[in-house]
Amino acid sequence: MSEAKSSQDEEFREYVAARSAALHRAAYLLTGNWATAEDLVQTTLTKTYLAWGRIRTTDSVDAYARRILYNTNASWWRKRSNREKPTEVFEDRPDLSRDFTEHTAMRDAMWRHIAALPKRQRAVLVLRYYEHRTDPQIADTLGISVGTVKSQASRALAGLRKRLGSPAAALGLAMEPKEAA
C-alpha cells in the first residue's frame, strides 16, 4: 500500500471516529429505527470513502457526507415504498410500556407523528430542529431551494398541529378534571 493511500485511510478513520456519532443520530432521526440508521450510516461512509481522495482536502467533508446520508435515505424510501408495508403491531417486540416514564411516552408519541410526515418534511424538521441548521444549509443539504425548505417546514408543522390538537388528546392521556375553586 502506498504511503499516500495509507495517509488517506488514516484521515478517513479519524473522520469516522469524530463524526460517526453525529451521523448515527441524524440517521436515526430520519429513519426512526436504529438498525436502518446503522445501515444508512454504513452506506454513507462507504460512499464518502470512495470519494475521499476528492473531498478530504475541502472544508465540506461533513456537508458531503450529510448530503449522501439524506439523499440515500430518500432513495431507499422511494425503493421501499412499493414493497414494505407498515404495521401497528410488532409480535416479536417485548412490551416495555411499564418501564417508560411520562417524558419518554410523550417523546415517543411525538416521534410517531413525525414519522408519519412525508420524507422531505421530516428531513426538513430534523435538520432545522434537531441539527440546528439554517434554511440555506438545509436547502444545500437536500438540494432544494430555500423557499421549498420554508414551505415544507410550514406544511410539516401545520400537519403536526392538526394531528396533535391538544397535547393530552394527541398522546392518548386522560386529563384529570380541575377541581372548582
JSON list of C-alpha atoms in Angstrom, two decimals:
[
{"chain": "A", "resi": 1, "resn": "MET", "atom": "CA", "xyz": [0.00, 0.00, 0.00]},
{"chain": "A", "resi": 2, "resn": "SER", "atom": "CA", "xyz": [1.40, 3.39, -0.91]},
{"chain": "A", "resi": 3, "resn": "GLU", "atom": "CA", "xyz": [2.12, 5.95, 1.78]},
{"chain": "A", "resi": 4, "resn": "ALA", "atom": "CA", "xyz": [-0.37, 8.39, 0.25]},
{"chain": "A", "resi": 5, "resn": "LYS", "atom": "CA", "xyz": [-3.12, 5.74, 0.39]},
{"chain": "A", "resi": 6, "resn": "SER", "atom": "CA", "xyz": [-2.20, 4.91, 3.98]},
{"chain": "A", "resi": 7, "resn": "SER", "atom": "CA", "xyz": [-2.36, 8.60, 4.91]},
{"chain": "A", "resi": 8, "resn": "GLN", "atom": "CA", "xyz": [-5.78, 8.92, 3.25]},
{"chain": "A", "resi": 9, "resn": "ASP", "atom": "CA", "xyz": [-7.04, 5.85, 5.10]},
{"chain": "A", "resi": 10, "resn": "GLU", "atom": "CA", "xyz": [-5.84, 7.26, 8.41]},
{"chain": "A", "resi": 11, "resn": "GLU", "atom": "CA", "xyz": [-7.54, 10.61, 7.71]},
{"chain": "A", "resi": 12, "resn": "PHE", "atom": "CA", "xyz": [-10.76, 8.76, 6.90]},
{"chain": "A", "resi": 13, "resn": "ARG", "atom": "CA", "xyz": [-10.53, 6.71, 10.13]},
{"chain": "A", "resi": 14, "resn": "GLU", "atom": "CA", "xyz": [-10.13, 9.95, 12.08]},
{"chain": "A", "resi": 15, "resn": "TYR", "atom": "CA", "xyz": [-13.15, 11.45, 10.33]},
{"chain": "A", "resi": 16, "resn": "VAL", "atom": "CA", "xyz": [-15.26, 8.38, 11.13]},
{"chain": "A", "resi": 17, "resn": "ALA", "atom": "CA", "xyz": [-14.18, 8.45, 14.78]},
{"chain": "A", "resi": 18, "resn": "ALA", "atom": "CA", "xyz": [-15.01, 12.14, 15.08]},
{"chain": "A", "resi": 19, "resn": "ARG", "atom": "CA", "xyz": [-18.30, 12.27, 13.15]},
{"chain": "A", "resi": 20, "resn": "SER", "atom": "CA", "xyz": [-19.95, 8.84, 13.16]},
{"chain": "A", "resi": 21, "resn": "ALA", "atom": "CA", "xyz": [-21.97, 9.53, 16.33]},
{"chain": "A", "resi": 22, "resn": "ALA", "atom": "CA", "xyz": [-23.48, 12.65, 14.78]},
{"chain": "A", "resi": 23, "resn": "LEU", "atom": "CA", "xyz": [-24.23, 10.77, 11.55]},
{"chain": "A", "resi": 24, "resn": "HIS", "atom": "CA", "xyz": [-25.88, 7.95, 13.52]},
{"chain": "A", "resi": 25, "resn": "ARG", "atom": "CA", "xyz": [-28.02, 10.45, 15.41]},
{"chain": "A", "resi": 26, "resn": "ALA", "atom": "CA", "xyz": [-29.14, 12.17, 12.21]},
{"chain": "A", "resi": 27, "resn": "ALA", "atom": "CA", "xyz": [-29.80, 8.82, 10.53]},
{"chain": "A", "resi": 28, "resn": "TYR", "atom": "CA", "xyz": [-31.92, 7.63, 13.47]},
{"chain": "A", "resi": 29, "resn": "LEU", "atom": "CA", "xyz": [-33.91, 10.85, 13.46]},
{"chain": "A", "resi": 30, "resn": "LEU", "atom": "CA", "xyz": [-34.58, 10.38, 9.76]},
{"chain": "A", "resi": 31, "resn": "THR", "atom": "CA", "xyz": [-35.46, 6.70, 9.87]},
{"chain": "A", "resi": 32, "resn": "GLY", "atom": "CA", "xyz": [-36.85, 6.22, 13.38]},
{"chain": "A", "resi": 33, "resn": "ASN", "atom": "CA", "xyz": [-35.13, 2.83, 13.53]},
{"chain": "A", "resi": 34, "resn": "TRP", "atom": "CA", "xyz": [-31.63, 2.08, 14.86]},
{"chain": "A", "resi": 35, "resn": "ALA", "atom": "CA", "xyz": [-30.98, -0.86, 12.54]},
{"chain": "A", "resi": 36, "resn": "THR", "atom": "CA", "xyz": [-31.95, 1.11, 9.44]},
{"chain": "A", "resi": 37, "resn": "ALA", "atom": "CA", "xyz": [-29.96, 4.08, 10.74]},
{"chain": "A", "resi": 38, "resn": "GLU", "atom": "CA", "xyz": [-26.86, 1.90, 11.10]},
{"chain": "A", "resi": 39, "resn": "ASP", "atom": "CA", "xyz": [-27.29, 0.63, 7.53]},
{"chain": "A", "resi": 40, "resn": "LEU", "atom": "CA", "xyz": [-27.76, 4.19, 6.31]},
{"chain": "A", "resi": 41, "resn": "VAL", "atom": "CA", "xyz": [-24.60, 5.40, 8.06]},
{"chain": "A", "resi": 42, "resn": "GLN", "atom": "CA", "xyz": [-22.62, 2.43, 6.74]},
{"chain": "A", "resi": 43, "resn": "THR", "atom": "CA", "xyz": [-23.71, 3.19, 3.19]},
{"chain": "A", "resi": 44, "resn": "THR", "atom": "CA", "xyz": [-22.97, 6.89, 3.70]},
{"chain": "A", "resi": 45, "resn": "LEU", "atom": "CA", "xyz": [-19.47, 6.18, 5.00]},
{"chain": "A", "resi": 46, "resn": "THR", "atom": "CA", "xyz": [-18.80, 3.76, 2.16]},
{"chain": "A", "resi": 47, "resn": "LYS", "atom": "CA", "xyz": [-19.77, 6.36, -0.43]},
{"chain": "A", "resi": 48, "resn": "THR", "atom": "CA", "xyz": [-17.76, 9.01, 1.42]},
{"chain": "A", "resi": 49, "resn": "TYR", "atom": "CA", "xyz": [-14.70, 6.74, 1.49]},
{"chain": "A", "resi": 50, "resn": "LEU", "atom": "CA", "xyz": [-14.96, 6.16, -2.25]},
{"chain": "A", "resi": 51, "resn": "ALA", "atom": "CA", "xyz": [-14.89, 9.94, -2.81]},
{"chain": "A", "resi": 52, "resn": "TRP", "atom": "CA", "xyz": [-12.35, 10.63, -0.05]},
{"chain": "A", "resi": 53, "resn": "GLY", "atom": "CA", "xyz": [-9.50, 11.45, -2.41]},
{"chain": "A", "resi": 54, "resn": "ARG", "atom": "CA", "xyz": [-11.56, 14.26, -3.96]},
{"chain": "A", "resi": 55, "resn": "ILE", "atom": "CA", "xyz": [-13.20, 15.70, -0.86]},
{"chain": "A", "resi": 56, "resn": "ARG", "atom": "CA", "xyz": [-10.74, 15.26, 2.02]},
{"chain": "A", "resi": 57, "resn": "THR", "atom": "CA", "xyz": [-8.88, 18.49, 1.34]},
{"chain": "A", "resi": 58, "resn": "THR", "atom": "CA", "xyz": [-12.01, 20.61, 1.26]},
{"chain": "A", "resi": 59, "resn": "ASP", "atom": "CA", "xyz": [-13.84, 22.15, 4.18]},
{"chain": "A", "resi": 60, "resn": "SER", "atom": "CA", "xyz": [-17.04, 20.44, 3.09]},
{"chain": "A", "resi": 61, "resn": "VAL", "atom": "CA", "xyz": [-16.41, 16.80, 4.02]},
{"chain": "A", "resi": 62, "resn": "ASP", "atom": "CA", "xyz": [-19.16, 16.86, 6.63]},
{"chain": "A", "resi": 63, "resn": "ALA", "atom": "CA", "xyz": [-21.58, 18.58, 4.26]},
{"chain": "A", "resi": 64, "resn": "TYR", "atom": "CA", "xyz": [-20.77, 15.99, 1.59]},
{"chain": "A", "resi": 65, "resn": "ALA", "atom": "CA", "xyz": [-21.38, 13.10, 3.99]},
{"chain": "A", "resi": 66, "resn": "ARG", "atom": "CA", "xyz": [-24.64, 14.60, 5.26]},
{"chain": "A", "resi": 67, "resn": "ARG", "atom": "CA", "xyz": [-25.90, 15.13, 1.73]},
{"chain": "A", "resi": 68, "resn": "ILE", "atom": "CA", "xyz": [-25.15, 11.49, 0.94]},
{"chain": "A", "resi": 69, "resn": "LEU", "atom": "CA", "xyz": [-26.97, 10.49, 4.14]},
{"chain": "A", "resi": 70, "resn": "TYR", "atom": "CA", "xyz": [-30.13, 12.44, 3.31]},
{"chain": "A", "resi": 71, "resn": "ASN", "atom": "CA", "xyz": [-30.14, 11.54, -0.39]},
{"chain": "A", "resi": 72, "resn": "THR", "atom": "CA", "xyz": [-29.54, 7.84, 0.32]},
{"chain": "A", "resi": 73, "resn": "ASN", "atom": "CA", "xyz": [-32.39, 7.83, 2.83]},
{"chain": "A", "resi": 74, "resn": "ALA", "atom": "CA", "xyz": [-34.71, 9.40, 0.25]},
{"chain": "A", "resi": 75, "resn": "SER", "atom": "CA", "xyz": [-33.57, 6.89, -2.36]},
{"chain": "A", "resi": 76, "resn": "TRP", "atom": "CA", "xyz": [-34.17, 3.94, -0.03]},
{"chain": "A", "resi": 77, "resn": "TRP", "atom": "CA", "xyz": [-37.59, 5.27, 0.86]},
{"chain": "A", "resi": 78, "resn": "ARG", "atom": "CA", "xyz": [-38.58, 5.51, -2.80]},
{"chain": "A", "resi": 79, "resn": "LYS", "atom": "CA", "xyz": [-37.42, 1.95, -3.44]},
{"chain": "A", "resi": 80, "resn": "ARG", "atom": "CA", "xyz": [-39.11, 0.53, -0.32]},
{"chain": "A", "resi": 81, "resn": "SER", "atom": "CA", "xyz": [-42.35, 2.43, -0.69]},
{"chain": "A", "resi": 82, "resn": "ASN", "atom": "CA", "xyz": [-43.68, -0.22, -3.06]},
{"chain": "A", "resi": 83, "resn": "ARG", "atom": "CA", "xyz": [-42.55, -3.24, -1.05]},
{"chain": "A", "resi": 84, "resn": "GLU", "atom": "CA", "xyz": [-42.73, -2.60, 2.70]},
{"chain": "A", "resi": 85, "resn": "LYS", "atom": "CA", "xyz": [-46.00, -2.00, 4.45]},
{"chain": "A", "resi": 86, "resn": "PRO", "atom": "CA", "xyz": [-46.11, -0.51, 7.95]},
{"chain": "A", "resi": 87, "resn": "THR", "atom": "CA", "xyz": [-47.91, -2.36, 10.70]},
{"chain": "A", "resi": 88, "resn": "GLU", "atom": "CA", "xyz": [-49.30, -1.28, 14.05]},
{"chain": "A", "resi": 89, "resn": "VAL", "atom": "CA", "xyz": [-48.34, -4.46, 15.93]},
{"chain": "A", "resi": 90, "resn": "PHE", "atom": "CA", "xyz": [-44.89, -5.98, 16.23]},
{"chain": "A", "resi": 91, "resn": "GLU", "atom": "CA", "xyz": [-45.32, -9.51, 17.54]},
{"chain": "A", "resi": 92, "resn": "ASP", "atom": "CA", "xyz": [-41.62, -10.06, 18.28]},
{"chain": "A", "resi": 93, "resn": "ARG", "atom": "CA", "xyz": [-41.25, -6.84, 20.25]},
{"chain": "A", "resi": 94, "resn": "PRO", "atom": "CA", "xyz": [-41.50, -7.06, 24.06]},
{"chain": "A", "resi": 95, "resn": "ASP", "atom": "CA", "xyz": [-43.95, -4.82, 25.89]},
{"chain": "A", "resi": 96, "resn": "LEU", "atom": "CA", "xyz": [-41.76, -2.28, 27.64]},
{"chain": "A", "resi": 97, "resn": "SER", "atom": "CA", "xyz": [-44.54, 0.19, 28.32]},
{"chain": "A", "resi": 98, "resn": "ARG", "atom": "CA", "xyz": [-44.45, -0.24, 32.10]},
{"chain": "A", "resi": 99, "resn": "ASP", "atom": "CA", "xyz": [-40.79, 0.89, 32.16]},
{"chain": "A", "resi": 100, "resn": "PHE", "atom": "CA", "xyz": [-41.36, 4.14, 30.30]},
{"chain": "A", "resi": 101, "resn": "THR", "atom": "CA", "xyz": [-41.61, 7.46, 32.04]},
{"chain": "A", "resi": 102, "resn": "GLU", "atom": "CA", "xyz": [-44.18, 10.03, 31.05]},
{"chain": "A", "resi": 103, "resn": "HIS", "atom": "CA", "xyz": [-41.47, 12.01, 29.27]},
{"chain": "A", "resi": 104, "resn": "THR", "atom": "CA", "xyz": [-40.46, 9.02, 27.21]},
{"chain": "A", "resi": 105, "resn": "ALA", "atom": "CA", "xyz": [-44.08, 8.29, 26.33]},
{"chain": "A", "resi": 106, "resn": "MET", "atom": "CA", "xyz": [-44.59, 11.86, 25.16]},
{"chain": "A", "resi": 107, "resn": "ARG", "atom": "CA", "xyz": [-41.37, 11.79, 23.12]},
{"chain": "A", "resi": 108, "resn": "ASP", "atom": "CA", "xyz": [-42.33, 8.50, 21.50]},
{"chain": "A", "resi": 109, "resn": "ALA", "atom": "CA", "xyz": [-45.79, 9.78, 20.67]},
{"chain": "A", "resi": 110, "resn": "MET", "atom": "CA", "xyz": [-44.27, 12.88, 19.08]},
{"chain": "A", "resi": 111, "resn": "TRP", "atom": "CA", "xyz": [-41.90, 10.71, 17.02]},
{"chain": "A", "resi": 112, "resn": "ARG", "atom": "CA", "xyz": [-44.82, 8.62, 15.78]},
{"chain": "A", "resi": 113, "resn": "HIS", "atom": "CA", "xyz": [-46.40, 11.80, 14.47]},
{"chain": "A", "resi": 114, "resn": "ILE", "atom": "CA", "xyz": [-43.13, 12.99, 12.95]},
{"chain": "A", "resi": 115, "resn": "ALA", "atom": "CA", "xyz": [-42.55, 9.57, 11.35]},
{"chain": "A", "resi": 116, "resn": "ALA", "atom": "CA", "xyz": [-45.95, 9.85, 9.66]},
{"chain": "A", "resi": 117, "resn": "LEU", "atom": "CA", "xyz": [-44.88, 13.00, 7.81]},
{"chain": "A", "resi": 118, "resn": "PRO", "atom": "CA", "xyz": [-43.69, 12.80, 4.21]},
{"chain": "A", "resi": 119, "resn": "LYS", "atom": "CA", "xyz": [-39.94, 12.13, 3.96]},
{"chain": "A", "resi": 120, "resn": "ARG", "atom": "CA", "xyz": [-38.93, 15.60, 2.79]},
{"chain": "A", "resi": 121, "resn": "GLN", "atom": "CA", "xyz": [-40.95, 17.32, 5.51]},
{"chain": "A", "resi": 122, "resn": "ARG", "atom": "CA", "xyz": [-39.41, 15.03, 8.12]},
{"chain": "A", "resi": 123, "resn": "ALA", "atom": "CA", "xyz": [-35.91, 15.71, 6.78]},
{"chain": "A", "resi": 124, "resn": "VAL", "atom": "CA", "xyz": [-36.50, 19.48, 6.96]},
{"chain": "A", "resi": 125, "resn": "LEU", "atom": "CA", "xyz": [-37.72, 19.25, 10.56]},
{"chain": "A", "resi": 126, "resn": "VAL", "atom": "CA", "xyz": [-34.82, 17.02, 11.61]},
{"chain": "A", "resi": 127, "resn": "LEU", "atom": "CA", "xyz": [-32.29, 19.35, 10.04]},
{"chain": "A", "resi": 128, "resn": "ARG", "atom": "CA", "xyz": [-33.93, 22.50, 11.43]},
{"chain": "A", "resi": 129, "resn": "TYR", "atom": "CA", "xyz": [-34.86, 21.48, 14.96]},
{"chain": "A", "resi": 130, "resn": "TYR", "atom": "CA", "xyz": [-32.54, 18.61, 15.82]},
{"chain": "A", "resi": 131, "resn": "GLU", "atom": "CA", "xyz": [-29.46, 19.52, 13.83]},
{"chain": "A", "resi": 132, "resn": "HIS", "atom": "CA", "xyz": [-29.97, 23.30, 14.26]},
{"chain": "A", "resi": 133, "resn": "ARG", "atom": "CA", "xyz": [-29.32, 24.04, 10.58]},
{"chain": "A", "resi": 134, "resn": "THR", "atom": "CA", "xyz": [-30.30, 27.27, 8.88]},
{"chain": "A", "resi": 135, "resn": "ASP", "atom": "CA", "xyz": [-32.69, 27.30, 5.94]},
{"chain": "A", "resi": 136, "resn": "PRO", "atom": "CA", "xyz": [-29.87, 27.86, 3.41]},
{"chain": "A", "resi": 137, "resn": "GLN", "atom": "CA", "xyz": [-27.90, 24.96, 4.95]},
{"chain": "A", "resi": 138, "resn": "ILE", "atom": "CA", "xyz": [-30.96, 22.72, 4.77]},
{"chain": "A", "resi": 139, "resn": "ALA", "atom": "CA", "xyz": [-31.57, 23.74, 1.16]},
{"chain": "A", "resi": 140, "resn": "ASP", "atom": "CA", "xyz": [-27.97, 22.94, 0.27]},
{"chain": "A", "resi": 141, "resn": "THR", "atom": "CA", "xyz": [-28.02, 19.59, 2.08]},
{"chain": "A", "resi": 142, "resn": "LEU", "atom": "CA", "xyz": [-31.25, 18.44, 0.46]},
{"chain": "A", "resi": 143, "resn": "GLY", "atom": "CA", "xyz": [-30.60, 20.04, -2.94]},
{"chain": "A", "resi": 144, "resn": "ILE", "atom": "CA", "xyz": [-33.76, 22.15, -2.85]},
{"chain": "A", "resi": 145, "resn": "SER", "atom": "CA", "xyz": [-34.48, 25.88, -2.76]},
{"chain": "A", "resi": 146, "resn": "VAL", "atom": "CA", "xyz": [-34.78, 27.91, 0.44]},
{"chain": "A", "resi": 147, "resn": "GLY", "atom": "CA", "xyz": [-38.41, 28.59, -0.45]},
{"chain": "A", "resi": 148, "resn": "THR", "atom": "CA", "xyz": [-39.07, 24.85, -0.64]},
{"chain": "A", "resi": 149, "resn": "VAL", "atom": "CA", "xyz": [-37.44, 24.42, 2.78]},
{"chain": "A", "resi": 150, "resn": "LYS", "atom": "CA", "xyz": [-39.75, 27.05, 4.24]},
{"chain": "A", "resi": 151, "resn": "SER", "atom": "CA", "xyz": [-42.88, 25.63, 2.62]},
{"chain": "A", "resi": 152, "resn": "GLN", "atom": "CA", "xyz": [-42.02, 22.06, 3.64]},
{"chain": "A", "resi": 153, "resn": "ALA", "atom": "CA", "xyz": [-41.38, 23.18, 7.23]},
{"chain": "A", "resi": 154, "resn": "SER", "atom": "CA", "xyz": [-44.64, 25.11, 7.29]},
{"chain": "A", "resi": 155, "resn": "ARG", "atom": "CA", "xyz": [-46.60, 22.15, 5.95]},
{"chain": "A", "resi": 156, "resn": "ALA", "atom": "CA", "xyz": [-44.93, 19.77, 8.38]},
{"chain": "A", "resi": 157, "resn": "LEU", "atom": "CA", "xyz": [-45.67, 21.97, 11.39]},
{"chain": "A", "resi": 158, "resn": "ALA", "atom": "CA", "xyz": [-49.25, 22.53, 10.26]},
{"chain": "A", "resi": 159, "resn": "GLY", "atom": "CA", "xyz": [-49.69, 18.79, 9.89]},
{"chain": "A", "resi": 160, "resn": "LEU", "atom": "CA", "xyz": [-48.27, 18.17, 13.35]},
{"chain": "A", "resi": 161, "resn": "ARG", "atom": "CA", "xyz": [-50.52, 20.84, 14.87]},
{"chain": "A", "resi": 162, "resn": "LYS", "atom": "CA", "xyz": [-53.54, 19.28, 13.20]},
{"chain": "A", "resi": 163, "resn": "ARG", "atom": "CA", "xyz": [-52.61, 15.79, 14.37]},
{"chain": "A", "resi": 164, "resn": "LEU", "atom": "CA", "xyz": [-51.74, 16.82, 17.89]},
{"chain": "A", "resi": 165, "resn": "GLY", "atom": "CA", "xyz": [-54.67, 19.09, 18.71]},
{"chain": "A", "resi": 166, "resn": "SER", "atom": "CA", "xyz": [-54.46, 19.19, 22.49]},
{"chain": "A", "resi": 167, "resn": "PRO", "atom": "CA", "xyz": [-51.32, 17.54, 23.85]},
{"chain": "A", "resi": 168, "resn": "ALA", "atom": "CA", "xyz": [-53.27, 15.19, 26.11]},
{"chain": "A", "resi": 169, "resn": "ALA", "atom": "CA", "xyz": [-55.62, 14.01, 23.37]},
{"chain": "A", "resi": 170, "resn": "ALA", "atom": "CA", "xyz": [-52.76, 13.54, 20.93]},
{"chain": "A", "resi": 171, "resn": "LEU", "atom": "CA", "xyz": [-50.86, 11.37, 23.37]},
{"chain": "A", "resi": 172, "resn": "GLY", "atom": "CA", "xyz": [-53.88, 9.40, 24.48]},
{"chain": "A", "resi": 173, "resn": "LEU", "atom": "CA", "xyz": [-53.58, 10.66, 28.04]},
{"chain": "A", "resi": 174, "resn": "ALA", "atom": "CA", "xyz": [-56.60, 11.16, 30.23]},
{"chain": "A", "resi": 175, "resn": "MET", "atom": "CA", "xyz": [-56.72, 14.62, 31.73]},
{"chain": "A", "resi": 176, "resn": "GLU", "atom": "CA", "xyz": [-57.87, 14.92, 35.32]},
{"chain": "A", "resi": 177, "resn": "PRO", "atom": "CA", "xyz": [-60.70, 17.44, 35.57]},
{"chain": "A", "resi": 178, "resn": "LYS", "atom": "CA", "xyz": [-59.71, 20.54, 37.51]},
{"chain": "A", "resi": 179, "resn": "GLU", "atom": "CA", "xyz": [-61.47, 21.00, 40.79]},
{"chain": "A", "resi": 180, "resn": "ALA", "atom": "CA", "xyz": [-63.67, 24.05, 41.05]},
{"chain": "A", "resi": 181, "resn": "ALA", "atom": "CA", "xyz": [-62.33, 26.65, 43.43]}
]
